């Protein structure tokens, strides 16, 4: 079971959510998708703080965890 990863994100900056599952931390793009058809999903946050990002990729509120991993 892939559990959420806590990451401190800065407001007003574009972050890139990993959709390929190959990034080192499982949630933020590190370029590991190169050579695949996957592309990172850009997103921003309104407040600088720690967020729980979805590592199971099944959340209905991607890139944020909504607890779906507990049902898998
Ligand atoms: S490393 Fe996974 S989308 Fe970029």
Short mmCIF file of C-alpha atoms and ligand atoms in Angstrom, two decimals:
data_model
loop_
_atom_site.label_atom_id
_atom_site.label_comp_id
_atom_site.label_asym_id
_atom_site.label_seq_id
_atom_site.Cartn_x
_atom_site.Cartn_y
_atom_site.Cartn_z
CA UNK A 1 0.00 0.00 0.00
CA UNK A 2 1.43 3.38 -1.00
CA UNK A 3 0.92 5.82 1.84
CA UNK A 4 0.83 9.61 1.45
CA UNK A 5 4.06 11.59 1.51
CA UNK A 6 4.30 14.77 3.55
CA UNK A 7 5.99 17.58 1.64
CA UNK A 8 6.40 21.25 2.52
CA UNK A 9 5.19 23.27 -0.48
CA UNK A 10 5.62 26.97 -1.13
CA UNK A 11 2.68 29.12 -2.14
CA UNK A 12 2.65 30.86 -5.52
CA UNK A 13 5.15 28.44 -7.02
CA UNK A 14 4.39 25.78 -9.60
CA UNK A 15 4.96 22.24 -8.32
CA UNK A 16 4.86 19.12 -10.48
CA UNK A 17 3.03 16.01 -9.29
CA UNK A 18 4.55 12.71 -10.45
CA UNK A 19 2.08 10.56 -12.41
CA UNK A 20 4.53 7.85 -13.54
CA UNK A 21 5.33 6.38 -10.07
CA UNK A 22 9.05 6.43 -10.88
CA UNK A 23 10.15 9.54 -8.97
CA UNK A 24 12.36 8.96 -5.93
CA UNK A 25 9.80 10.26 -3.41
CA UNK A 26 6.77 8.96 -5.33
CA UNK A 27 4.94 12.28 -5.40
CA UNK A 28 7.00 15.07 -6.96
CA UNK A 29 8.42 14.82 -10.46
CA UNK A 30 12.18 14.41 -10.61
CA UNK A 31 12.43 13.78 -14.36
CA UNK A 32 12.29 9.99 -14.06
CA UNK A 33 9.33 9.89 -16.50
CA UNK A 34 11.67 10.61 -19.42
CA UNK A 35 11.28 7.93 -22.07
CA UNK A 36 7.68 7.18 -20.99
CA UNK A 37 4.35 8.64 -22.13
CA UNK A 38 3.68 10.06 -18.63
CA UNK A 39 3.79 13.79 -17.96
CA UNK A 40 3.88 15.53 -14.58
CA UNK A 41 0.76 17.38 -13.41
CA UNK A 42 1.47 21.04 -12.55
CA UNK A 43 -0.25 22.44 -9.46
CA UNK A 44 -0.01 25.33 -7.02
CA UNK A 45 -1.01 25.87 -3.40
CA UNK A 46 -2.37 29.01 -1.72
CA UNK A 47 -0.51 28.59 1.56
CA UNK A 48 3.09 27.61 2.31
CA UNK A 49 2.88 24.59 4.63
CA UNK A 50 3.24 20.81 4.79
CA UNK A 51 0.82 18.84 2.60
CA UNK A 52 0.06 15.12 2.35
CA UNK A 53 0.47 14.20 -1.30
CA UNK A 54 -1.09 11.06 -2.78
CA UNK A 55 1.37 8.25 -3.52
CA UNK A 56 -1.24 5.61 -4.43
CA UNK A 57 -2.46 7.83 -7.33
CA UNK A 58 -6.10 6.89 -6.59
CA UNK A 59 -7.16 10.03 -4.69
CA UNK A 60 -10.16 11.85 -6.11
CA UNK A 61 -8.44 15.10 -5.13
CA UNK A 62 -5.03 14.62 -6.79
CA UNK A 63 -2.34 15.58 -6.02
CA UNK A 64 -3.59 15.60 -2.41
CA UNK A 65 -4.33 12.52 -0.30
CA UNK A 66 -8.04 11.95 0.39
CA UNK A 67 -7.59 8.70 2.35
CA UNK A 68 -8.38 6.38 -0.58
CA UNK A 69 -5.14 4.40 0.06
CA UNK A 70 -6.77 2.98 3.23
CA UNK A 71 -9.41 1.22 1.11
CA UNK A 72 -6.96 -0.42 -1.33
S1 LIG B 1 9.08 11.59 -12.49
FE1 LIG B 1 7.06 10.83 -12.58
S2 LIG B 1 6.01 12.28 -13.84
FE2 LIG B 1 8.04 12.99 -13.76
#
